[in-house]
Short mmCIF file of C-alpha atoms in Angstrom, two decimals:
data_model
loop_
_atom_site.label_atom_id
_atom_site.label_comp_id
_atom_site.label_asym_id
_atom_site.label_seq_id
_atom_site.Cartn_x
_atom_site.Cartn_y
_atom_site.Cartn_z
CA MET A 210 0.00 0.00 0.00
CA ALA A 211 1.43 3.37 -0.98
CA SER A 212 2.16 5.98 1.64
CA THR A 213 -0.58 8.59 2.09
CA HIS A 214 2.04 11.31 2.39
CA GLY A 215 3.39 10.77 -1.13
CA ARG A 216 7.01 11.09 0.02
CA ARG A 217 9.83 8.57 -0.18
CA ARG A 218 10.96 7.41 3.25
CA ARG A 219 14.46 8.50 4.19
CA PRO A 220 17.11 5.80 4.59
CA PHE A 221 17.89 4.62 8.11
CA SER A 222 21.39 6.13 8.09
CA ASP A 223 20.02 9.65 7.50
CA LEU A 224 17.76 9.79 10.57
CA ARG A 225 19.99 12.35 12.27
CA ALA A 226 19.80 14.90 9.41
CA PRO A 227 18.96 17.72 8.97
CA GLY A 228 20.20 19.66 11.97
CA PRO A 229 23.42 19.73 13.95
CA PRO A 230 25.16 16.42 14.67
CA GLY A 231 23.71 14.47 17.58
CA ARG A 232 20.17 15.90 17.31
CA VAL A 233 17.01 14.22 16.04
CA ASP A 234 14.80 15.85 13.42
CA HIS A 235 11.59 16.95 15.14
CA THR A 236 10.26 19.03 12.23
CA HIS A 237 7.36 16.64 11.63
CA PRO A 238 4.49 16.37 14.17
CA ARG A 239 3.95 13.04 15.83
CA GLY A 240 2.27 10.57 13.47
CA THR A 241 2.92 12.57 10.30
CA HIS A 242 6.58 11.67 9.67
CA PRO A 243 7.29 10.13 6.22
CA GLY A 244 8.64 7.02 7.94
CA ARG A 245 5.22 6.36 9.46
CA ALA A 246 4.34 4.11 6.53
CA ARG A 247 5.72 1.15 8.54
CA THR A 248 4.20 -0.13 11.75
CA LYS A 249 6.80 1.60 13.90
CA ASN A 250 8.61 4.89 13.38
CA ARG A 251 12.34 4.47 13.89
CA GLU A 252 12.88 8.15 14.41
CA GLN A 253 10.20 8.21 17.08
CA TYR A 254 12.10 5.43 18.79
CA MET A 255 15.24 7.52 18.71
CA SER A 256 13.44 10.46 20.29
CA ASP A 257 12.91 8.29 23.37
CA PHE A 258 16.68 8.34 24.01
CA ASP A 259 18.95 11.11 25.13
CA ILE A 260 21.70 10.87 22.51
CA LEU A 261 23.03 14.40 22.87
CA ASP A 262 25.91 13.08 24.97
CA VAL A 263 26.95 10.54 22.35
CA GLY A 264 29.62 12.38 20.37
CA HIS A 265 33.19 12.31 19.25
CA GLU A 266 36.04 12.75 21.63
CA GLY A 267 38.20 15.80 21.22
CA ALA A 268 41.80 15.64 20.20
CA ASP A 269 44.51 15.68 22.81
CA ALA A 270 46.20 18.95 23.55
CA ALA A 271 49.37 19.57 21.60
CA GLU A 272 52.61 19.09 23.45
CA PRO A 273 54.94 22.06 23.80
CA ALA A 274 58.00 22.62 21.67
CA ALA A 275 61.54 22.19 22.96
CA LEU A 276 62.02 23.87 26.34
CA PRO A 277 65.09 24.68 28.42
CA VAL A 278 66.24 21.63 30.37
CA VAL A 279 67.25 21.95 34.03
CA ALA A 280 69.06 18.99 35.62
CA VAL A 281 68.76 18.69 39.41
CA VAL A 282 71.93 17.01 40.69
CA GLY A 283 73.61 16.40 44.04
CA ARG A 284 74.71 13.61 46.32
CA PRO A 285 72.11 11.26 47.87
CA ASN A 286 69.54 12.45 50.42
CA VAL A 287 70.09 16.21 50.04
CA GLY A 288 66.45 16.83 49.06
CA LYS A 289 66.55 16.87 45.25
CA SER A 290 63.19 15.15 44.76
CA SER A 291 61.59 17.28 47.47
CA LEU A 292 62.78 20.38 45.65
CA VAL A 293 61.43 19.03 42.36
CA ASN A 294 58.02 18.50 43.96
CA ARG A 295 58.14 22.05 45.35
CA ILE A 296 58.96 23.55 41.94
CA ILE A 297 56.34 21.64 39.93
CA GLY A 298 53.72 22.24 42.63
CA ARG A 299 52.66 18.64 43.26
CA ARG A 300 53.97 15.46 44.86
CA GLU A 301 55.11 13.69 41.72
CA ALA A 302 58.63 12.48 42.48
CA VAL A 303 58.92 9.63 44.98
CA VAL A 304 60.31 10.96 48.29
CA GLU A 305 61.45 9.04 51.35
CA ASP A 306 63.82 9.95 54.19
CA VAL A 307 66.46 7.44 53.11
CA PRO A 308 69.25 7.86 50.55
CA GLY A 309 69.00 6.30 47.11
CA VAL A 310 65.24 6.50 46.46
CA THR A 311 65.56 8.14 43.02
CA ARG A 312 67.56 6.09 40.54
CA ASP A 313 66.65 7.13 36.99
CA ARG A 314 66.48 10.43 35.14
CA VAL A 315 62.85 11.58 35.42
CA ALA A 316 61.60 14.63 33.50
CA TYR A 317 58.74 16.92 34.60
CA ASP A 318 57.12 19.99 33.04
CA ALA A 319 57.58 23.12 35.17
CA GLN A 320 56.85 26.84 34.96
CA TRP A 321 57.95 29.97 36.80
CA GLN A 322 56.87 33.55 35.97
CA ASN A 323 55.58 32.55 32.50
CA ALA A 324 58.86 30.76 31.76
CA LYS A 325 58.30 27.08 30.94
CA PHE A 326 61.08 24.51 31.25
CA THR A 327 61.75 20.81 31.72
CA LEU A 328 62.97 19.73 35.15
CA VAL A 329 65.01 16.50 35.29
CA ASP A 330 65.28 14.76 38.65
CA THR A 331 68.31 12.49 39.07
CA GLY A 332 69.66 9.97 41.54
CA GLY A 333 72.38 10.59 44.09
CA TRP A 334 75.74 11.43 42.53
CA GLU A 335 78.90 10.20 44.22
CA SER A 336 82.32 9.06 43.03
CA ASN A 337 84.16 5.78 43.60
CA LEU A 338 80.96 3.73 43.56
CA SER A 339 80.20 0.29 42.17
CA GLY A 340 77.18 -1.75 41.17
CA LEU A 341 73.75 -0.15 41.16
CA ALA A 342 74.97 3.10 42.80
CA ALA A 343 77.53 3.58 40.04
CA MET A 344 74.87 3.23 37.33
CA VAL A 345 72.69 5.78 39.15
CA ALA A 346 75.63 8.21 39.29
CA ARG A 347 76.26 7.77 35.54
CA GLN A 348 72.66 8.68 34.81
CA ALA A 349 73.02 11.86 36.88
CA GLU A 350 76.25 12.75 35.07
CA TYR A 351 74.60 12.23 31.68
CA ALA A 352 71.70 14.47 32.71
CA ALA A 353 74.13 17.25 33.67
CA GLN A 354 76.01 17.01 30.35
CA THR A 355 72.83 17.27 28.26
CA ALA A 356 71.07 20.02 30.25
CA ASP A 357 70.90 23.75 29.55
CA VAL A 358 71.22 24.72 33.24
CA ILE A 359 72.36 22.65 36.22
CA LEU A 360 70.66 23.02 39.61
CA PHE A 361 73.21 21.77 42.15
CA VAL A 362 71.58 20.88 45.49
CA VAL A 363 73.70 20.73 48.66
CA ASP A 364 72.73 20.06 52.29
CA ALA A 365 73.63 23.31 54.07
CA THR A 366 73.40 21.70 57.52
CA VAL A 367 76.22 19.28 56.64
CA GLY A 368 78.45 21.68 54.76
CA VAL A 369 80.90 20.91 51.97
CA THR A 370 81.78 17.21 51.76
CA ASP A 371 84.34 15.40 49.62
CA ALA A 372 81.46 14.09 47.46
CA ASP A 373 80.20 17.64 46.85
CA ALA A 374 83.69 18.76 45.85
CA ALA A 375 84.03 15.81 43.44
CA VAL A 376 80.68 16.60 41.85
CA THR A 377 81.69 20.24 41.48
CA ARG A 378 84.77 19.30 39.48
CA VAL A 379 82.63 17.30 37.04
CA LEU A 380 80.10 20.13 36.75
CA ARG A 381 82.81 22.59 35.75
CA SER A 382 83.83 20.30 32.88
CA THR A 383 80.31 20.40 31.42
CA LYS A 384 80.64 24.16 30.77
CA ARG A 385 76.99 24.66 31.71
CA PRO A 386 75.72 27.43 34.02
CA VAL A 387 75.31 26.13 37.59
CA VAL A 388 72.86 27.45 40.18
CA LEU A 389 73.74 26.38 43.73
CA ALA A 390 70.82 25.54 46.10
CA ALA A 391 71.70 25.38 49.81
CA ASN A 392 68.87 23.17 51.02
CA LYS A 393 67.48 22.51 54.52
CA VAL A 394 67.80 26.15 55.62
CA ASP A 395 64.53 26.21 57.56
CA GLY A 396 65.16 29.50 59.38
CA SER A 397 67.38 32.54 59.65
CA LYS A 398 69.66 30.74 62.10
CA GLN A 399 70.75 28.29 59.43
CA GLU A 400 71.52 30.96 56.81
CA ALA A 401 75.06 31.29 58.14
CA ASP A 402 75.64 27.63 57.24
CA ALA A 403 74.88 28.43 53.59
CA LEU A 404 77.72 30.97 53.45
CA ASP A 405 80.29 28.16 53.82
CA LEU A 406 79.21 26.84 50.40
CA TRP A 407 80.93 29.75 48.63
CA GLN A 408 84.11 27.70 48.78
CA LEU A 409 82.70 25.29 46.19
CA GLY A 410 83.45 27.94 43.59
CA VAL A 411 80.27 27.64 41.54
CA GLY A 412 78.69 30.95 42.46
CA GLU A 413 76.31 32.32 45.09
CA PRO A 414 74.55 29.74 47.26
CA TYR A 415 70.80 30.37 47.55
CA PRO A 416 69.51 29.31 50.98
CA ILE A 417 66.22 27.44 50.59
CA SER A 418 63.97 24.94 52.30
CA ALA A 419 62.46 22.48 49.84
CA LEU A 420 60.24 21.14 52.61
CA HIS A 421 58.66 24.50 53.54
CA GLY A 422 59.25 26.48 50.31
CA ARG A 423 61.44 29.09 51.95
CA GLY A 424 63.63 31.01 49.46
CA THR A 425 62.58 28.99 46.40
CA GLY A 426 61.32 32.12 44.62
CA ASP A 427 64.75 33.75 44.57
CA LEU A 428 66.26 30.45 43.47
CA LEU A 429 63.88 30.13 40.52
CA ASP A 430 64.52 33.75 39.50
CA ALA A 431 68.23 32.98 39.31
CA LEU A 432 67.50 29.76 37.45
CA VAL A 433 65.34 31.44 34.79
CA ALA A 434 67.97 34.17 34.31
CA GLU A 435 70.43 31.49 33.15
CA PHE A 436 68.17 30.08 30.44
CA PRO A 437 69.69 30.29 26.95
CA GLU A 438 67.81 32.00 24.15
CA GLN A 439 67.88 28.76 22.14
CA PRO A 440 67.62 25.55 24.17
CA ILE A 441 70.21 22.85 23.53
CA GLY A 442 67.55 20.14 23.24
CA GLU A 443 65.92 19.51 19.88
CA ASP A 444 62.25 20.01 19.16
CA ASP A 445 60.60 16.69 19.94
CA ASP A 446 57.08 17.78 19.08
CA GLU A 447 55.57 15.59 16.39
CA GLY A 448 52.42 16.98 14.83
CA GLU A 449 49.42 18.17 16.74
CA ASP A 450 49.27 15.39 19.33
CA GLY A 451 53.00 14.88 19.88
CA PRO A 452 54.76 11.50 19.93
CA PRO A 453 52.57 8.50 20.82
CA ARG A 454 53.07 7.45 24.45
CA ILE A 455 53.83 3.79 25.12
CA ALA A 456 53.81 2.49 28.72
CA LEU A 457 55.98 -0.53 29.57
CA LEU A 458 54.19 -2.54 32.27
CA GLY A 459 54.82 -5.81 34.05
CA ARG A 460 55.84 -7.48 37.26
CA PRO A 461 59.18 -6.56 38.87
CA ASN A 462 62.29 -7.85 37.11
CA VAL A 463 60.65 -8.95 33.84
CA GLY A 464 62.98 -6.73 31.79
CA LYS A 465 61.10 -3.47 31.18
CA SER A 466 64.15 -1.23 31.64
CA SER A 467 66.33 -3.60 29.62
CA LEU A 468 63.80 -3.48 26.81
CA LEU A 469 63.82 0.33 26.80
CA ASN A 470 67.62 0.42 26.71
CA ARG A 471 67.63 -2.06 23.83
CA LEU A 472 65.11 0.02 21.87
CA ALA A 473 67.09 3.22 22.48
CA ASP A 474 70.38 1.42 21.76
CA GLU A 475 71.95 3.04 24.82
CA ASP A 476 71.69 2.98 28.62
CA ARG A 477 68.76 5.35 29.14
CA VAL A 478 67.59 3.86 32.45
CA VAL A 479 69.22 1.93 35.28
CA VAL A 480 69.13 -1.87 34.97
CA ASP A 481 70.01 -4.28 37.77
CA ALA A 482 69.24 -7.90 38.66
CA VAL A 483 67.58 -6.72 41.88
CA ALA A 484 63.79 -6.57 41.49
CA GLY A 485 62.30 -3.11 41.92
CA THR A 486 65.20 -1.09 40.54
CA THR A 487 62.87 1.37 38.74
CA ARG A 488 60.75 3.52 41.05
CA ASP A 489 59.76 6.61 39.06
CA ALA A 490 57.97 6.53 35.70
CA VAL A 491 60.68 7.51 33.21
CA ASP A 492 59.73 9.16 29.89
CA GLU A 493 62.19 8.62 27.05
CA LEU A 494 61.93 9.70 23.39
CA VAL A 495 63.09 6.96 21.03
CA GLU A 496 63.40 7.13 17.24
CA LEU A 497 62.18 3.85 15.71
CA GLY A 498 61.03 3.09 12.19
CA GLY A 499 61.35 6.73 11.10
CA ARG A 500 58.98 7.86 13.86
CA THR A 501 59.45 9.29 17.33
CA TRP A 502 57.86 7.40 20.23
CA LYS A 503 57.68 8.35 23.90
CA PHE A 504 58.28 5.20 25.96
CA ILE A 505 57.39 5.29 29.64
CA ASP A 506 59.39 2.88 31.79
CA THR A 507 57.42 2.09 34.94
CA ALA A 508 57.99 0.42 38.27
CA GLY A 509 57.03 -3.25 38.53
CA ILE A 510 53.45 -3.78 39.73
CA ARG A 511 53.61 -5.98 42.79
CA ARG A 512 51.00 -8.47 43.95
CA ARG A 513 50.20 -7.01 47.37
CA PHE A 514 49.94 -3.33 46.54
CA ARG A 515 48.29 -2.22 49.80
CA ALA A 516 50.94 -3.99 51.87
CA LEU A 517 53.73 -1.91 50.33
CA GLN A 518 55.36 0.92 52.26
CA GLY A 519 57.51 3.93 51.51
CA ALA A 520 59.05 4.32 48.09
CA ASP A 521 57.67 1.03 46.72
CA TYR A 522 54.10 2.10 47.52
CA TYR A 523 54.42 5.46 45.76
CA ALA A 524 56.30 3.87 42.86
CA THR A 525 53.33 1.58 42.21
CA MET A 526 50.98 4.56 42.34
CA ARG A 527 53.12 6.37 39.74
CA THR A 528 52.77 3.34 37.46
CA GLY A 529 48.99 3.74 37.46
CA THR A 530 49.36 7.42 36.59
CA ALA A 531 51.76 6.56 33.75
CA LEU A 532 49.18 4.15 32.30
CA GLU A 533 46.58 6.92 32.24
CA ARG A 534 48.97 9.15 30.27
CA ALA A 535 49.74 6.50 27.66
CA GLU A 536 47.86 5.45 24.54
CA ILE A 537 49.31 1.95 24.29
CA ALA A 538 50.50 -0.42 27.02
CA VAL A 539 53.15 -3.06 26.33
CA VAL A 540 52.75 -5.73 29.02
CA LEU A 541 55.96 -7.70 29.47
CA MET A 542 55.91 -11.28 30.80
CA ASP A 543 58.81 -13.51 31.77
CA VAL A 544 58.55 -16.73 29.74
CA SER A 545 61.05 -18.50 32.01
CA GLU A 546 58.40 -18.56 34.75
CA PRO A 547 54.75 -19.70 34.67
CA LEU A 548 52.20 -16.96 34.03
CA ALA A 549 51.21 -15.57 37.42
CA GLU A 550 47.98 -14.11 38.65
CA GLN A 551 49.69 -10.73 38.75
CA ASP A 552 50.30 -10.89 34.99
CA ILE A 553 46.57 -11.33 34.43
CA ARG A 554 45.78 -8.50 36.86
CA ILE A 555 48.06 -6.13 34.93
CA VAL A 556 46.31 -7.00 31.66
CA GLU A 557 42.93 -6.36 33.32
CA GLN A 558 44.23 -3.02 34.58
CA VAL A 559 45.06 -2.04 31.00
CA LEU A 560 41.57 -3.04 29.85
CA GLU A 561 39.93 -1.03 32.63
CA ALA A 562 41.99 1.99 31.62
CA GLY A 563 40.83 1.57 28.00
CA ARG A 564 44.33 1.53 26.52
CA GLY A 565 45.65 -0.34 23.51
CA LEU A 566 47.43 -3.57 24.41
CA VAL A 567 50.52 -5.41 23.14
CA LEU A 568 51.68 -8.63 24.81
CA ALA A 569 55.47 -8.98 24.87
CA PHE A 570 56.96 -12.27 26.08
CA ASN A 571 60.49 -11.48 27.17
CA LYS A 572 63.57 -13.67 27.81
CA TRP A 573 62.69 -15.88 24.84
CA ASP A 574 66.38 -16.74 24.47
CA VAL A 575 66.24 -18.96 27.59
CA LEU A 576 63.07 -20.82 26.56
CA ASP A 577 63.44 -24.56 25.89
CA ASP A 578 61.07 -26.81 23.93
CA GLU A 579 59.36 -28.32 26.97
CA ARG A 580 58.67 -24.94 28.55
CA ARG A 581 57.36 -23.64 25.21
CA VAL A 582 54.63 -26.31 25.13
CA TYR A 583 53.43 -25.41 28.62
CA LEU A 584 53.63 -21.69 27.84
CA GLU A 585 51.31 -22.01 24.85
CA LYS A 586 48.79 -23.84 27.02
CA GLU A 587 49.01 -21.14 29.70
CA ILE A 588 48.44 -18.41 27.11
CA ASP A 589 45.42 -20.19 25.62
CA ARG A 590 43.91 -20.77 29.05
CA GLN A 591 44.67 -17.52 30.90
CA LEU A 592 44.87 -14.91 28.14
CA SER A 593 41.99 -16.04 25.91
CA ARG A 594 40.09 -12.85 26.82
CA VAL A 595 42.70 -10.74 25.01
CA ALA A 596 43.33 -13.01 22.04
CA TRP A 597 42.88 -9.89 19.88
CA ALA A 598 46.07 -8.30 21.28
CA PRO A 599 49.22 -8.45 19.10
CA ARG A 600 51.85 -10.77 20.52
CA VAL A 601 55.62 -10.55 20.14
CA ASN A 602 58.27 -12.93 21.44
CA VAL A 603 61.39 -10.93 22.23
CA SER A 604 64.63 -10.96 24.13
CA ALA A 605 65.76 -7.62 25.52
CA LYS A 606 69.16 -9.15 26.34
CA THR A 607 70.02 -10.41 22.85
CA GLY A 608 67.75 -8.15 20.76
CA ARG A 609 65.78 -11.08 19.30
CA HIS A 610 62.73 -9.99 17.26
CA MET A 611 62.94 -6.41 18.54
CA GLU A 612 62.03 -5.23 15.03
CA LYS A 613 58.58 -6.79 15.46
CA LEU A 614 57.65 -4.66 18.46
CA VAL A 615 57.05 -1.37 16.63
CA PRO A 616 54.70 -2.91 13.98
CA ALA A 617 52.70 -4.48 16.82
CA ILE A 618 52.45 -1.10 18.57
CA GLU A 619 51.38 0.59 15.32
CA THR A 620 48.69 -2.07 14.80
CA SER A 621 47.34 -1.54 18.31
CA LEU A 622 47.40 2.24 17.92
CA SER A 623 45.49 2.02 14.62
CA GLY A 624 42.78 -0.17 16.18
CA TRP A 625 42.58 2.16 19.18
CA ASN A 626 41.82 5.14 16.91
CA GLN A 627 39.54 3.33 14.42
CA ARG A 628 36.02 4.60 13.61
CA ILE A 629 33.11 3.15 11.61
CA PRO A 630 30.68 5.50 9.79
CA THR A 631 27.17 5.38 11.24
CA GLY A 632 25.53 4.32 7.97
CA GLN A 633 27.98 1.49 7.40
CA LEU A 634 27.65 0.35 11.01
CA ASN A 635 23.84 0.14 10.88
CA ASN A 636 23.78 -1.64 7.52
CA TRP A 637 26.19 -4.19 8.94
CA LEU A 638 24.18 -4.52 12.17
CA LYS A 639 20.90 -4.98 10.24
CA GLU A 640 22.33 -7.98 8.38
CA LEU A 641 23.83 -9.39 11.59
CA VAL A 642 20.55 -9.19 13.54
CA ALA A 643 18.55 -10.64 10.63
CA ALA A 644 20.85 -13.68 10.55
CA THR A 645 21.20 -14.05 14.33
CA PRO A 646 18.47 -12.19 16.30
CA PRO A 647 18.90 -11.47 20.02
CA PRO A 648 17.73 -14.23 22.38
CA VAL A 649 14.28 -13.98 23.96
CA ARG A 650 14.29 -12.51 27.44
CA GLY A 651 11.22 -12.69 29.70
CA GLY A 652 9.00 -13.87 26.89
CA LYS A 653 9.89 -10.93 24.66
CA GLN A 654 12.59 -10.53 22.07
CA PRO A 655 14.52 -7.24 22.37
CA LYS A 656 15.13 -5.30 19.17
CA ILE A 657 18.15 -3.23 18.22
CA LEU A 658 16.74 -0.03 16.76
CA PHE A 659 19.89 1.95 16.07
CA ALA A 660 23.63 1.93 16.72
CA THR A 661 26.36 4.54 16.67
CA GLN A 662 30.02 4.75 17.55
CA ALA A 663 30.11 7.17 20.45
CA GLY A 664 33.86 7.62 20.33
CA ALA A 665 37.28 6.14 19.74
CA ARG A 666 40.42 5.76 21.88
CA PRO A 667 39.14 3.12 22.65
CA PRO A 668 36.20 2.39 20.30
CA HIS A 669 32.86 2.70 22.08
CA PHE A 670 29.56 1.63 20.52
CA VAL A 671 26.08 2.47 21.80
CA LEU A 672 23.12 0.22 20.92
CA PHE A 673 19.61 1.69 21.20
CA THR A 674 17.33 -1.22 22.05
CA THR A 675 13.80 -2.06 23.21
CA GLY A 676 15.08 -4.45 25.89
CA PHE A 677 18.13 -5.77 27.66
CA LEU A 678 20.70 -7.69 25.61
CA GLU A 679 22.37 -10.63 27.29
CA ASP A 680 26.12 -10.54 27.89
CA ASN A 681 26.64 -13.46 25.53
CA TYR A 682 24.93 -11.61 22.68
CA ARG A 683 26.97 -8.44 23.27
CA ARG A 684 30.16 -10.52 23.23
CA PHE A 685 28.88 -12.06 19.98
CA ILE A 686 28.48 -8.55 18.50
CA GLU A 687 32.00 -7.60 19.66
CA ARG A 688 33.47 -10.76 18.13
CA ARG A 689 31.78 -10.12 14.79
CA LEU A 690 32.90 -6.46 14.89
CA ARG A 691 36.49 -7.62 15.24
CA GLU A 692 36.09 -10.22 12.48
CA ASP A 693 34.64 -7.74 9.97
CA PHE A 694 36.32 -4.44 10.92
CA GLY A 695 39.52 -5.32 12.78
CA PHE A 696 40.12 -3.31 16.01
CA GLU A 697 43.21 -5.45 16.59
CA GLY A 698 45.07 -4.53 19.73
CA SER A 699 42.30 -2.36 21.20
CA PRO A 700 39.50 -3.07 23.68
CA VAL A 701 35.98 -2.51 22.33
CA HIS A 702 33.25 -1.19 24.63
CA ILE A 703 29.58 -1.89 23.87
CA SER A 704 26.85 -0.23 25.94
CA MET A 705 23.07 -0.09 25.64
CA ARG A 706 20.36 2.56 25.80
CA ILE A 707 17.08 0.81 26.55
CA ARG A 708 13.89 2.57 25.44
CA GLU A 709 11.63 3.16 28.40
CA LYS A 710 7.90 2.65 27.96
CA ARG A 711 6.01 5.94 27.92
CA ALA A 712 4.06 6.46 31.12
CA GLY A 713 0.29 6.83 30.66
CA ALA A 714 0.33 5.73 27.01
CA PRO A 715 -2.95 3.95 26.10
CA GLY A 716 -2.22 0.32 25.36
CA ARG A 717 -4.14 -2.45 23.73
CA ALA A 718 -7.27 -3.38 25.74
CA SER A 719 -7.60 -6.93 26.97
CA ARG A 720 -10.68 -9.02 26.23
CA GLY A 721 -13.71 -7.92 28.30
CA SER A 722 -12.21 -4.58 29.33
CA VAL A 723 -13.00 -1.06 28.19
CA ARG A 724 -10.23 1.28 27.03
CA PRO A 725 -10.13 4.53 29.02
CA ASP A 726 -10.40 6.66 25.91
CA ARG A 727 -13.68 4.99 24.92
CA LYS A 728 -15.56 5.24 28.23
CA GLN A 729 -16.82 8.70 27.38
CA ARG A 730 -18.30 7.55 24.07
CA ARG A 731 -20.51 4.87 25.66
CA ARG A 732 -22.09 7.45 27.91
#
C-alpha cells in the first residue's frame, strides 16, 4: 500500500539529518513523519533516548616545543626530589627519608613567571661507587652534560663534603651554568651555614627549604635568568598530538628497563638484577622506524599493593598514573616462569583503563622446547580474553625480534583510533541481527533499533534497544565487529540505551475490558 504522504521514506542512516550532529529531526508532528508508513517509526524510537551526549572525543592537547632543560643534581639524600616537587607544585617524584630512592632520570614539566622549562630529577651522585649506585651516578652525570642549566643541590646543615667537591669538578667540565641551592635552611639561624658553600666555587649559594618552600622564589629567578635563548635540546614535538606514548608494564624484574635500553640502543635507564630497581615513571623519546615514540618505563606492579610501604608504595601509584597518560600499554611477561595471577591482573588493569594492548613475552632466548609447550597452554587458558592483542616474542638481552615490536604497537594504535561510519555500522548490524536475532528474554525478544560509535580511543559503541541484551549476545556482536572491521590490539566497549515505555500511554485493551479513551463515548 502506498504511503498517504506521497514522500519517499528516508534511509535509516540519514535519521539524524537535517540539523546539527547528535540531534534528532523533530520538524514533523507526531504521526505525520514520512517514515510512518511502517508499523513503527524508527525516528520516534530515537526520540525516546537522550543521545546528545553521544559524540566524538576531542583531540589531545598539543605538546609544547623544545624547552630549556634543568638537571637537578647532588649527592644522595640532600632533598633533590623534594625540591622538584616544590617547583612543579605537586607530589610527583617519589620521596622518602632514606638515601637512594631516586635512581633514573625523570623529566617533569615546570613553569615559573611565565617561563616554561623541563625539570630533570636524578639519583644521588657520588664518586668511587660500584654496582647499582655507580649506574645511578652515571645517569646523573649524563643528565648534567645534556642540560641547559644545572641546579646543584647541597645540604647546608652538613656543609661541603668530599662528594660535593668531586661533583663540582665534574660540573665545571660540562661548561653549563650552575645554580647552587643550599637546602634545609629552615630559618634565619641556618643561613650562616649556607655561606660556607661559597668555597665550592660555583657561584652564590641560595639558601632554601624544599620542605617549607622558603627562598625557592629567589632560586627560581636565578634559574630562569640562566636560560639560553635557544635551548640545547631539539624540538621533539611531532604533529598536533606529539609522539605516541607507550607504557611498559609488568611485574618486577621482567625486563622493562632492559627493553627500553635495547630500543634506544643506549643505557637510558638503570638496569640491575635486583627486582624493583625502577621507582619513578621515566619518559624517554626513542626514534624507531622513522617515527618518534615516547616510551614510559614504569615500576614493577607488585602483587600485594596495599601492603607496600615507603618508596615502593608510591612507585606503584606512579605506574597507574603513567598508564593513564599512555595510549598503548606493552605488558611484558617472563617466559622463564609460569604466568602468574599478577600478569593477568596487569592485563585487566590495561583493559579497565581503556588503553591499547601489546603482549610482549620477554627472555625468549632462555626458553626450551618443553617450557614452550606449557607456555602455549598457559596463554590459551589464561589470556583467551585478550586473544585480539598483538603478541611478540622478544629478548631484551640479545635483541631477538625487537624489530617486530614497533609494527605491533602501530597495529594496536590504529585499532585504538579506528572509527566506523554510522551508515555502514547500521547496515552491517541490520544484516547481523537478521541472521542471528537477540535471544528472547522474559518472553519478549529485544530489538536493536539503532547503533552509533560514540567515540574512539578506545572504540565505544552504543546500541539503542527495546530491551536488555544478554552478555553473551553483546560478546557475539563484539566478536563479529572484530572479524569484519579489525580493532586489533584495542579493547571494544559496547553499551546499551534501553527505550523506556512511555508512562500513561494507552495500550491495547484486553478481552472484556474497556479502554479509558472509549468510556466517554458509551455514555
